[in-house]
Coordinates of C-alpha atoms in Angstrom, one line a residue:
Chain A
M162 CA 112.4 -95.5 63.4
F163 CA 115.2 -92.4 62.7
K164 CA 113.7 -92.1 59.4
N165 CA 110.2 -91.6 60.0
N166 CA 111.2 -89.7 63.5
L167 CA 113.5 -87.4 60.7
T168 CA 110.7 -87.2 58.6
F169 CA 108.7 -86.0 61.1
G170 CA 111.4 -83.4 62.4
Y171 CA 111.4 -82.2 59.1
V172 CA 107.3 -81.9 58.6
L173 CA 107.3 -80.3 62.3
F174 CA 110.2 -77.6 62.2
V175 CA 110.9 -77.0 58.9
G176 CA 107.8 -77.4 56.6
I177 CA 105.5 -76.2 59.2
P178 CA 107.0 -72.6 59.4
L179 CA 107.8 -72.0 55.7
L180 CA 104.0 -72.4 55.1
I181 CA 103.6 -70.0 58.1
L182 CA 106.5 -68.0 56.6
I183 CA 104.3 -68.2 53.7
G184 CA 101.7 -66.7 54.8
T185 CA 103.3 -63.8 56.9
L186 CA 104.3 -62.8 53.5
R187 CA 100.5 -63.3 52.3
A188 CA 98.8 -61.6 55.4
G189 CA 102.0 -58.5 55.5
A190 CA 101.5 -57.9 51.4
D191 CA 98.5 -55.5 52.5
L192 CA 99.8 -53.8 55.1
S193 CA 101.2 -50.3 54.7
A194 CA 104.0 -48.2 56.2
L195 CA 104.9 -44.8 57.2
P196 CA 105.5 -42.3 54.5
A197 CA 109.7 -42.3 54.2
V198 CA 110.6 -38.9 55.2
S199 CA 114.1 -39.9 56.7
G200 CA 116.3 -37.7 54.4
D201 CA 117.8 -34.0 53.8
W202 CA 115.2 -31.4 52.8
T203 CA 115.8 -28.3 50.3
V204 CA 114.3 -25.3 51.5
E205 CA 112.4 -22.5 48.9
P206 CA 114.0 -19.7 50.0
T207 CA 112.4 -17.8 53.2
P208 CA 114.2 -14.9 53.1
N209 CA 111.6 -13.7 56.1
K210 CA 112.7 -13.2 59.2
C211 CA 109.8 -14.5 61.1
A212 CA 111.2 -17.8 59.6
G213 CA 113.3 -18.4 62.1
P214 CA 116.1 -20.9 61.9
L215 CA 115.1 -20.7 58.0
A216 CA 116.2 -17.3 57.6
N217 CA 119.5 -18.1 57.4
A218 CA 120.2 -22.3 57.0
S219 CA 122.7 -22.7 54.0
Q220 CA 121.3 -25.6 51.7
P221 CA 119.7 -28.8 52.5
A222 CA 117.8 -26.6 54.9
L223 CA 116.6 -29.5 57.1
S224 CA 117.4 -33.1 58.1
I225 CA 115.0 -35.6 59.0
Y226 CA 116.0 -39.0 61.1
Q227 CA 112.5 -40.5 61.1
T228 CA 112.2 -43.8 63.2
G229 CA 108.8 -45.1 62.6
S230 CA 106.2 -42.0 63.2
N231 CA 109.1 -40.0 65.9
L232 CA 111.0 -37.6 64.5
L233 CA 113.6 -35.9 65.3
I234 CA 114.4 -32.5 62.4
A235 CA 117.3 -30.4 62.6
F236 CA 117.7 -27.0 61.1
N237 CA 120.9 -26.4 59.1
D238 CA 121.3 -23.2 60.5
P239 CA 124.7 -21.5 62.5
R240 CA 122.7 -22.4 66.1
K241 CA 121.5 -26.5 64.9
T242 CA 117.7 -25.8 66.5
T243 CA 116.7 -29.5 66.3
L244 CA 113.2 -29.9 66.6
A245 CA 111.3 -33.1 68.1
G246 CA 108.1 -34.2 66.1
K247 CA 105.7 -36.9 64.7
L248 CA 104.6 -38.2 62.0
E249 CA 100.7 -39.3 61.8
D250 CA 97.8 -39.3 58.7
G251 CA 100.5 -37.7 56.1
S252 CA 101.1 -34.9 58.3
V253 CA 104.4 -33.5 60.5
T254 CA 103.9 -31.2 64.0
A255 CA 107.2 -30.5 65.2
V256 CA 108.1 -28.0 68.1
S257 CA 111.6 -26.9 69.2
A258 CA 112.5 -27.2 73.3
T259 CA 113.1 -23.6 73.4
T260 CA 114.6 -20.4 70.6
G261 CA 115.2 -17.8 72.5
G262 CA 113.0 -18.5 75.1
R263 CA 110.2 -19.3 72.1
A264 CA 109.0 -22.2 71.0
L265 CA 109.3 -23.3 67.5
R266 CA 106.8 -24.8 65.6
L267 CA 106.7 -26.7 62.8
E268 CA 103.5 -28.6 61.1
A269 CA 103.7 -29.9 57.0
A270 CA 101.9 -31.8 54.8
V271 CA 103.7 -35.4 53.5
S272 CA 103.1 -35.5 49.9
G273 CA 104.7 -37.1 46.6
E274 CA 105.8 -40.5 46.1
P275 CA 108.7 -42.5 47.0
G276 CA 111.9 -40.4 45.6
H277 CA 109.7 -37.4 44.7
R278 CA 108.2 -36.7 48.2
S279 CA 107.7 -32.6 49.5
L280 CA 106.3 -30.7 52.5
Q281 CA 104.8 -27.9 52.2
G282 CA 103.4 -26.3 55.6
R283 CA 104.1 -23.2 57.8
L284 CA 107.0 -22.3 60.8
S285 CA 105.5 -20.3 64.1
F286 CA 106.5 -19.3 67.3
D287 CA 104.7 -20.0 70.1
G288 CA 103.2 -16.9 71.5
S289 CA 104.9 -14.4 69.5
S290 CA 102.5 -11.7 68.3
A291 CA 105.3 -9.6 65.8
C292 CA 105.3 -12.8 63.7
A293 CA 103.0 -14.7 61.6
P294 CA 103.2 -18.4 60.7
V295 CA 105.8 -18.2 57.4
P296 CA 105.3 -21.0 54.5
F297 CA 107.5 -23.2 53.2
R298 CA 108.3 -25.8 50.7
A299 CA 110.8 -28.7 50.8
V300 CA 111.6 -31.6 48.5
K301 CA 114.0 -33.9 49.3
S302 CA 117.4 -34.4 48.5
G303 CA 118.0 -37.7 48.0
K304 CA 117.2 -40.9 50.2
Chain B
M236 CA 141.0 -35.3 47.7
I237 CA 142.1 -37.4 50.5
D238 CA 142.8 -35.7 53.9
L239 CA 145.6 -38.1 54.6
F240 CA 146.2 -37.1 58.2
K241 CA 143.3 -37.6 58.7
L242 CA 142.8 -40.2 57.3
I243 CA 145.7 -41.8 59.3
L244 CA 144.9 -40.4 62.6
Q245 CA 140.7 -42.3 62.3
I246 CA 142.4 -45.5 61.6
G247 CA 144.8 -45.0 64.4
V248 CA 142.3 -44.0 66.7
I249 CA 140.3 -47.2 65.5
L250 CA 143.0 -49.5 66.3
L251 CA 143.8 -48.5 69.9
T252 CA 140.7 -48.4 70.7
A253 CA 140.0 -52.0 68.9
R254 CA 142.3 -53.5 70.9
I255 CA 142.3 -51.8 74.2
V256 CA 138.5 -52.7 74.5
G257 CA 139.3 -56.0 72.7
M258 CA 142.0 -57.1 75.4
L259 CA 139.7 -55.7 78.2
F260 CA 136.9 -58.3 76.7
K261 CA 139.7 -60.9 77.3
K262 CA 139.8 -60.5 80.8
I263 CA 136.2 -60.9 81.0
H264 CA 136.8 -64.4 78.9
Q265 CA 134.4 -62.7 76.2
P266 CA 136.1 -63.4 72.5
Q267 CA 138.5 -60.1 71.1
V268 CA 135.9 -59.6 68.1
M269 CA 133.2 -58.8 70.4
G270 CA 135.5 -55.9 72.2
E271 CA 136.3 -54.1 68.8
M272 CA 133.1 -55.1 67.7
V273 CA 132.0 -52.8 70.5
A274 CA 135.2 -50.2 70.1
G275 CA 133.1 -49.4 66.7
I276 CA 130.3 -48.7 68.6
L277 CA 132.0 -46.9 72.0
L278 CA 133.5 -44.2 68.4
G279 CA 130.4 -43.7 67.1
P280 CA 127.3 -41.4 68.4
T281 CA 126.3 -44.8 71.2
L282 CA 129.2 -42.5 73.3
L283 CA 131.7 -40.5 71.5
G284 CA 129.9 -38.6 69.7
W285 CA 127.5 -37.7 73.1
L286 CA 130.2 -37.3 75.1
A287 CA 132.2 -34.9 73.4
P288 CA 130.4 -33.8 69.8
A289 CA 132.5 -31.7 68.6
M290 CA 135.4 -34.2 69.1
S291 CA 133.8 -36.4 67.1
K292 CA 132.6 -34.8 64.6
A293 CA 136.1 -33.0 63.8
L294 CA 137.6 -37.0 64.2
F295 CA 134.9 -38.2 61.8
P296 CA 134.0 -35.9 59.6
A297 CA 131.1 -37.0 57.4
P298 CA 133.2 -36.0 54.3
S299 CA 135.8 -38.0 55.2
L300 CA 134.2 -41.5 56.0
G301 CA 133.9 -42.8 52.5
Y302 CA 137.5 -43.3 52.2
L303 CA 136.8 -45.3 55.3
N304 CA 134.3 -47.2 53.9
A305 CA 136.7 -48.3 50.9
L306 CA 138.7 -49.6 53.4
S307 CA 136.8 -50.8 55.6
Q308 CA 135.2 -53.0 52.3
V309 CA 138.3 -54.1 51.0
G310 CA 139.2 -55.9 54.5
L311 CA 135.4 -57.7 54.3
V312 CA 135.8 -58.9 51.1
L313 CA 138.8 -60.3 52.5
F314 CA 137.7 -61.2 55.6
M315 CA 134.8 -63.2 53.5
F316 CA 137.6 -64.7 51.3
L317 CA 139.0 -66.6 54.8
V318 CA 135.1 -67.4 56.1
G319 CA 134.5 -69.2 52.8
L320 CA 138.6 -70.6 52.8
S321 CA 137.1 -71.8 56.6
L322 CA 134.0 -74.0 55.7
N323 CA 135.3 -78.0 55.0
P324 CA 132.2 -79.7 53.8
K325 CA 133.5 -82.9 54.8
E326 CA 132.5 -81.5 58.4
L327 CA 129.2 -81.9 57.2
R328 CA 128.8 -85.2 55.7
E329 CA 130.6 -86.5 59.6
H330 CA 127.2 -85.7 61.0
G331 CA 124.5 -86.5 59.2
H332 CA 121.4 -86.1 60.0
A333 CA 121.3 -84.4 63.0
A334 CA 123.7 -82.0 62.1
V335 CA 121.3 -81.3 58.9
L336 CA 118.3 -80.6 60.4
T337 CA 119.2 -79.0 63.4
S338 CA 121.3 -76.6 60.9
H339 CA 118.0 -76.6 58.4
V340 CA 116.0 -75.9 61.9
S341 CA 118.1 -73.3 63.1
I342 CA 117.7 -71.0 60.1
V343 CA 114.2 -72.0 59.4
T344 CA 113.0 -71.0 62.9
P345 CA 114.4 -67.7 63.6
F346 CA 113.5 -66.9 59.7
C347 CA 109.7 -67.3 60.0
L348 CA 109.9 -65.8 63.6
G349 CA 111.6 -63.1 62.2
S350 CA 109.1 -62.6 59.5
L351 CA 106.5 -62.8 61.7
T352 CA 108.2 -59.8 63.7
A353 CA 107.8 -57.5 60.9
L354 CA 104.4 -58.1 60.9
F355 CA 104.8 -55.9 63.5
L356 CA 107.4 -54.1 63.2
Y357 CA 106.8 -53.2 59.5
P358 CA 103.9 -50.1 59.7
R359 CA 105.6 -49.1 62.9
L360 CA 110.0 -48.8 61.8
S361 CA 109.8 -48.4 58.7
D362 CA 108.6 -46.8 55.6
D363 CA 106.7 -46.9 52.1
S364 CA 110.6 -47.1 49.9
V365 CA 110.8 -50.6 51.5
S366 CA 108.3 -53.3 50.4
F367 CA 106.3 -55.4 53.1
M368 CA 108.5 -58.5 51.3
G369 CA 111.7 -57.4 51.2
F370 CA 111.5 -56.1 54.7
A371 CA 110.2 -59.3 56.1
L372 CA 112.9 -61.4 54.4
F373 CA 115.8 -59.4 55.2
M374 CA 114.7 -59.5 59.1
G375 CA 114.3 -63.8 58.5
A376 CA 118.2 -63.6 56.7
A377 CA 119.0 -61.5 59.9
M378 CA 117.4 -63.3 62.6
S379 CA 118.8 -66.4 60.9
I380 CA 122.9 -65.6 60.6
T381 CA 125.6 -67.5 62.6
A382 CA 128.7 -65.9 63.1
F383 CA 131.0 -68.9 61.9
P384 CA 134.1 -67.1 62.2
V385 CA 133.6 -66.2 66.0
L386 CA 131.7 -68.8 67.3
A387 CA 134.7 -71.1 65.9
R388 CA 137.0 -68.7 67.5
I389 CA 134.6 -69.5 71.0
L390 CA 135.5 -73.5 70.7
T391 CA 139.0 -73.0 70.0
E392 CA 139.4 -70.3 73.0
R393 CA 137.5 -73.5 74.9
D394 CA 139.1 -76.3 73.5
L395 CA 136.1 -77.6 72.7
L396 CA 136.6 -78.3 68.8
R397 CA 137.6 -81.8 69.4
S398 CA 134.0 -81.7 71.6
R399 CA 131.1 -84.1 70.0
M400 CA 129.5 -80.8 70.4
G401 CA 131.8 -78.6 69.0
T402 CA 132.2 -80.5 65.7
L403 CA 128.3 -80.9 65.2
A404 CA 128.6 -76.7 66.0
I405 CA 130.7 -75.9 63.6
A406 CA 128.9 -78.4 61.1
C407 CA 126.1 -76.8 61.6
A408 CA 127.2 -73.5 61.1
A409 CA 128.7 -73.9 58.1
V410 CA 125.9 -74.7 56.7
D411 CA 123.9 -72.3 58.4
D412 CA 126.4 -70.1 56.4
V413 CA 126.7 -71.3 53.1
T414 CA 122.0 -71.1 53.9
G415 CA 122.8 -67.9 54.8
W416 CA 124.4 -66.2 51.9
C417 CA 122.1 -68.0 50.0
I418 CA 119.0 -66.6 51.3
L419 CA 120.4 -62.9 51.5
A420 CA 121.6 -63.2 47.6
Y421 CA 118.4 -63.9 46.6
I422 CA 117.2 -60.9 48.8
I423 CA 119.3 -58.4 47.2
L424 CA 118.2 -59.4 43.7
L425 CA 115.0 -58.9 44.6
I426 CA 115.3 -55.7 46.3
R427 CA 117.7 -54.6 43.3
T428 CA 115.2 -55.4 40.8
T429 CA 111.9 -54.1 42.2
H430 CA 114.6 -50.8 42.7
G431 CA 114.6 -51.0 38.7
G432 CA 117.7 -52.9 38.1
R433 CA 118.4 -55.0 35.4
P434 CA 115.9 -58.1 34.8
I435 CA 116.3 -60.9 37.1
W436 CA 116.8 -63.0 34.3
V437 CA 119.7 -61.2 33.3
T438 CA 121.0 -61.7 37.1
L439 CA 120.0 -65.5 37.1
G440 CA 121.5 -66.4 33.9
G441 CA 125.3 -64.0 34.6
L442 CA 125.0 -66.1 37.2
L443 CA 124.7 -70.3 36.5
V444 CA 126.8 -69.0 34.0
Y445 CA 129.6 -67.8 37.5
I446 CA 128.9 -70.5 39.4
F447 CA 129.5 -72.2 36.6
L448 CA 132.8 -71.1 35.4
M449 CA 133.6 -71.0 39.0
L450 CA 133.0 -74.6 39.6
L451 CA 134.4 -76.5 36.5
G452 CA 137.5 -73.6 35.0
I453 CA 138.8 -71.6 38.7
K454 CA 138.0 -74.5 40.7
R455 CA 140.5 -76.9 38.2
L456 CA 143.3 -73.4 38.7
L457 CA 143.0 -73.5 42.1
A458 CA 143.9 -76.8 43.2
R459 CA 147.0 -75.9 41.0
F460 CA 148.0 -73.5 44.1
E461 CA 147.7 -77.0 46.7
T462 CA 149.6 -79.0 44.3
S463 CA 153.1 -76.4 44.3
F464 CA 152.1 -75.5 48.6
L465 CA 152.4 -79.3 49.2
K466 CA 155.4 -80.4 46.3
T467 CA 157.5 -77.1 47.9
G468 CA 155.7 -76.4 51.7
R469 CA 155.1 -72.4 50.4
I470 CA 153.3 -70.6 47.8
T471 CA 155.2 -67.5 46.2
E472 CA 154.4 -64.2 46.4
N473 CA 153.2 -64.3 42.5
A474 CA 150.5 -67.4 43.6
L475 CA 149.4 -65.2 46.6
A476 CA 149.2 -62.2 44.2
C477 CA 147.4 -64.3 41.7
M478 CA 144.9 -65.8 44.7
V479 CA 144.1 -62.1 45.9
L480 CA 143.9 -61.3 42.2
L481 CA 141.3 -63.9 41.3
V482 CA 139.2 -62.5 44.7
L483 CA 138.7 -59.5 43.9
A484 CA 137.9 -60.5 40.0
S485 CA 134.8 -62.9 41.6
A486 CA 134.2 -60.3 44.0
L487 CA 134.0 -57.3 41.0
T488 CA 131.8 -60.6 38.9
T489 CA 129.1 -60.9 42.2
E490 CA 128.9 -57.1 42.5
A491 CA 128.3 -56.8 38.6
L492 CA 125.9 -59.2 38.8
G493 CA 123.7 -57.3 41.6
I494 CA 124.2 -59.0 44.1
H495 CA 127.1 -58.1 46.1
L496 CA 130.8 -58.0 45.9
L497 CA 130.8 -60.2 49.6
F498 CA 129.2 -63.0 47.4
G499 CA 132.2 -63.4 45.1
A500 CA 134.3 -63.2 47.8
F501 CA 132.5 -66.0 49.7
L502 CA 132.4 -68.4 47.1
M503 CA 135.9 -68.4 46.0
G504 CA 137.2 -69.1 49.6
A505 CA 134.1 -72.1 49.5
I506 CA 136.2 -73.5 46.6
M507 CA 139.5 -73.2 47.1
P508 CA 141.6 -76.9 48.2
K509 CA 141.3 -77.9 51.5
S510 CA 144.2 -79.7 52.7
P511 CA 144.6 -78.7 56.1
D512 CA 147.6 -77.3 56.0
F513 CA 147.3 -75.5 52.9
I514 CA 144.1 -73.9 54.3
Q515 CA 146.8 -73.0 57.4
Y516 CA 149.1 -71.6 55.5
V517 CA 147.4 -69.5 53.5
L518 CA 145.1 -68.0 56.6
H519 CA 148.6 -67.6 58.0
K520 CA 149.1 -64.9 55.0
F521 CA 146.1 -63.2 55.0
E522 CA 144.5 -63.2 58.6
P523 CA 147.2 -60.7 60.5
V524 CA 146.4 -57.3 57.9
T525 CA 142.7 -58.6 56.9
V526 CA 142.1 -59.2 60.8
L527 CA 144.3 -56.7 63.0
V528 CA 144.0 -54.7 60.5
L529 CA 140.8 -53.8 58.2
L530 CA 138.0 -55.6 60.3
P531 CA 138.4 -52.9 62.9
L532 CA 137.8 -50.0 60.1
F533 CA 134.5 -51.9 59.4
F534 CA 133.6 -52.2 63.3
A535 CA 134.1 -48.4 63.5
Y536 CA 132.3 -47.5 60.2
S537 CA 129.3 -50.1 61.6
G538 CA 129.8 -48.1 64.8
L539 CA 129.7 -44.6 62.9
R540 CA 126.5 -45.6 61.5
T541 CA 125.0 -47.4 65.4
N542 CA 122.9 -45.0 67.6
I543 CA 122.1 -47.1 70.9
G544 CA 120.3 -45.8 73.5
I545 CA 121.0 -42.2 73.5
G546 CA 118.5 -40.2 73.0
H547 CA 115.9 -42.7 72.2
N548 CA 112.3 -43.2 73.4
G549 CA 110.4 -46.0 75.4
M550 CA 109.4 -47.2 72.2
W551 CA 112.7 -47.7 70.8
W552 CA 113.5 -50.3 73.8
V553 CA 110.7 -51.6 73.7
F554 CA 111.2 -52.7 69.9
A555 CA 114.7 -53.2 70.3
S556 CA 113.7 -56.0 73.1
I557 CA 111.3 -57.4 71.0
V558 CA 113.7 -58.2 68.2
I559 CA 116.4 -59.6 70.9
V560 CA 113.7 -62.1 72.4
V561 CA 113.0 -63.5 68.9
A562 CA 115.8 -63.5 67.9
I563 CA 116.8 -65.8 70.9
A564 CA 114.1 -67.9 71.1
G565 CA 114.3 -68.6 67.2
K566 CA 118.5 -69.6 66.8
L567 CA 118.9 -71.0 70.4
G568 CA 115.3 -72.6 71.1
G569 CA 114.7 -73.6 67.5
S570 CA 118.2 -74.8 67.1
M571 CA 118.3 -76.2 71.2
I572 CA 115.0 -78.7 70.0
A573 CA 116.2 -79.4 66.7
A574 CA 118.9 -81.4 68.4
R575 CA 116.9 -83.1 71.0
F576 CA 114.8 -83.9 68.4
A577 CA 117.6 -85.6 66.5
G578 CA 118.9 -87.5 69.1
I579 CA 121.4 -85.5 71.0
G580 CA 121.4 -85.0 75.1
W581 CA 119.7 -82.3 76.6
R582 CA 123.2 -80.3 77.7
D583 CA 125.1 -80.6 74.4
A584 CA 121.5 -79.8 72.6
A585 CA 121.2 -76.6 74.6
S586 CA 124.9 -75.8 74.1
L587 CA 124.3 -75.7 70.3
G588 CA 121.3 -73.5 71.1
I589 CA 123.7 -71.6 72.6
L590 CA 126.3 -71.7 70.1
M591 CA 124.3 -71.0 67.5
N592 CA 122.6 -68.2 68.5
T593 CA 126.4 -66.5 68.3
R594 CA 125.2 -63.5 65.3
G595 CA 128.3 -61.3 65.9
L596 CA 130.6 -59.8 63.0
M597 CA 128.1 -62.0 60.3
E598 CA 125.6 -60.3 61.2
L599 CA 127.4 -56.3 61.0
V600 CA 127.9 -57.7 57.5
I601 CA 124.7 -58.3 56.8
L602 CA 123.2 -55.1 58.1
N603 CA 125.3 -53.0 56.8
I604 CA 124.8 -54.4 53.4
G605 CA 121.0 -53.7 54.5
L606 CA 121.8 -50.1 55.3
D607 CA 122.9 -49.8 52.2
I608 CA 120.3 -51.5 49.7
G609 CA 117.8 -49.7 52.2
V610 CA 116.0 -52.6 53.4
I611 CA 116.4 -50.6 56.8
S612 CA 116.1 -47.6 58.2
P613 CA 119.0 -46.6 60.7
A614 CA 116.8 -46.7 63.2
V615 CA 116.3 -50.6 62.8
F616 CA 120.3 -50.6 61.9
S617 CA 120.6 -50.2 66.0
M618 CA 118.1 -52.5 66.6
M619 CA 119.6 -55.6 65.1
V620 CA 123.1 -54.3 66.2
L621 CA 122.3 -54.3 69.5
M622 CA 120.9 -57.6 69.0
A623 CA 124.1 -58.9 67.8
L624 CA 125.4 -57.8 70.4
V625 CA 123.5 -59.2 73.1
T626 CA 123.7 -62.3 71.7
T627 CA 127.5 -62.3 70.8
F628 CA 127.4 -61.5 74.7
M629 CA 125.5 -63.9 75.9
T630 CA 127.5 -67.3 74.3
T631 CA 130.4 -67.4 76.5
P632 CA 128.9 -66.9 80.5
L633 CA 125.3 -68.8 78.9
L634 CA 127.7 -72.1 77.6
E635 CA 130.0 -71.8 80.8
W636 CA 126.4 -72.1 82.6
A637 CA 124.9 -74.5 80.2
Y638 CA 128.3 -77.0 80.0
P639 CA 130.5 -76.6 82.1
V640 CA 134.5 -76.2 80.8
H641 CA 135.3 -78.8 83.4
L642 CA 132.3 -81.0 82.0
M643 CA 133.6 -80.7 78.6
R644 CA 137.4 -81.7 78.8
N645 CA 136.5 -84.4 80.3
E646 CA 134.4 -85.2 77.4
V647 CA 136.5 -85.1 74.9
D648 CA 139.8 -87.0 77.1
A649 CA 137.0 -89.6 76.8
L650 CA 136.8 -89.2 73.2
A651 CA 140.1 -89.6 72.8
T652 CA 140.8 -92.4 75.2
E653 CA 137.5 -94.2 73.6
R654 CA 139.2 -93.4 70.1
V655 CA 142.7 -94.8 71.3
A656 CA 140.9 -97.9 72.5

């Protein structure tokens, strides 16, 4: 009796979950995840004073902390400027709270394969007539 | 160049915090190790880094963490050796079908639920540097682990090791431990091979030779330690040093084979002779330095990589809650239902489920491996650490609720009387 119970128990509690596991792994094989942008980034030199924190940041100039689509971007400048942003459809959009009264905005497109990723976009100050948006290019320093 | 002053200061602060928080946790009937884990997290960005970022940066600057990590890894190697040493295959044989079914279900159910959760979490919390299979298998393994040492400590502190449920829990946790580590070894192998490591057949072939040598050669050598101990009642310092060398060699071998150094240390402990006096003697020699000094460094290193709560948005908490609920449902629920199915009463089955749900320290070990090999992100790491803390913290109060100490003591006394009769 117990042996039959045990066999039934194995089928019910071990066999079925194992089948579900196999099904899960198959179903998930088609899932795609967001591009990995987390890590340190080296930005090509931008001496333009309109580049804000990038103008006097030491390399790696950017550190990105990623939780799914949520990003926290930290500049390696003396003021340690940080921006909160999103990663959607392969594009990064981030805004700082304030930087000397003006909000700093970063917009960039993510390209390349994991391990050879790059960011190409521009930095601008919201509502600033004196500064035009500054283009930049960044490459990932490692995972 | 090592900043020795800073390193010693770090060790001092970590040990002091671990002892203080550990003692506070003991006062609220939690295992000391739970307090030590929390102490590590308090020293990280979760509390110290948030309250006093300048002090946190001065005390734990990023370049200095490599030395702390190296010391904590040495501690983990010794700790895994002790975990393997404490395992006793006889415990499983004595409990037969109930233990085997319960332990297998307590692995498979959370593993399956963890992988199912990965379907939801992977597109949201992972990135394309990790495959779905690697992520899902890792989530499953991390959900299905039981903290054998913490569980043993809870049972000892509550004087339950001699109860029927206590011995059954120890037996199930022992099976869980061995199975869990085997699964994790496979996952690491899978991930490292897909990331351009050596071909899988080289690792598998090397692993077979290594296991063969361990079981047929080294195990016989280890038996001599026991024989010598049984004759003289002690182990010489040379023999103890030889034991440490064998543990390190085994750890290095599994690391070189592409699995992880902890597996080698664990296996060395598992194949040690198992006479109780010998085990006690070896534990007595190695445990103080490992548990009192080196493990808190590992907790602190893990804590420095963990950021719970502060700065996270509402979604982080939603994801973390899902992880916690799934982990509890799979482990506690799965073990309880399987135990009930195997003919164990509701009260014992519920207590068994609660005990098996203890993840504690072993979960931290696994999560650190996952973060190191890049299969989980820091955010998922923090969620899983929170899950480990919650599931470990809830064990003692839930156990007291499901099976109060006075009832268990009555049962232990009744069992003792039965044996005498």
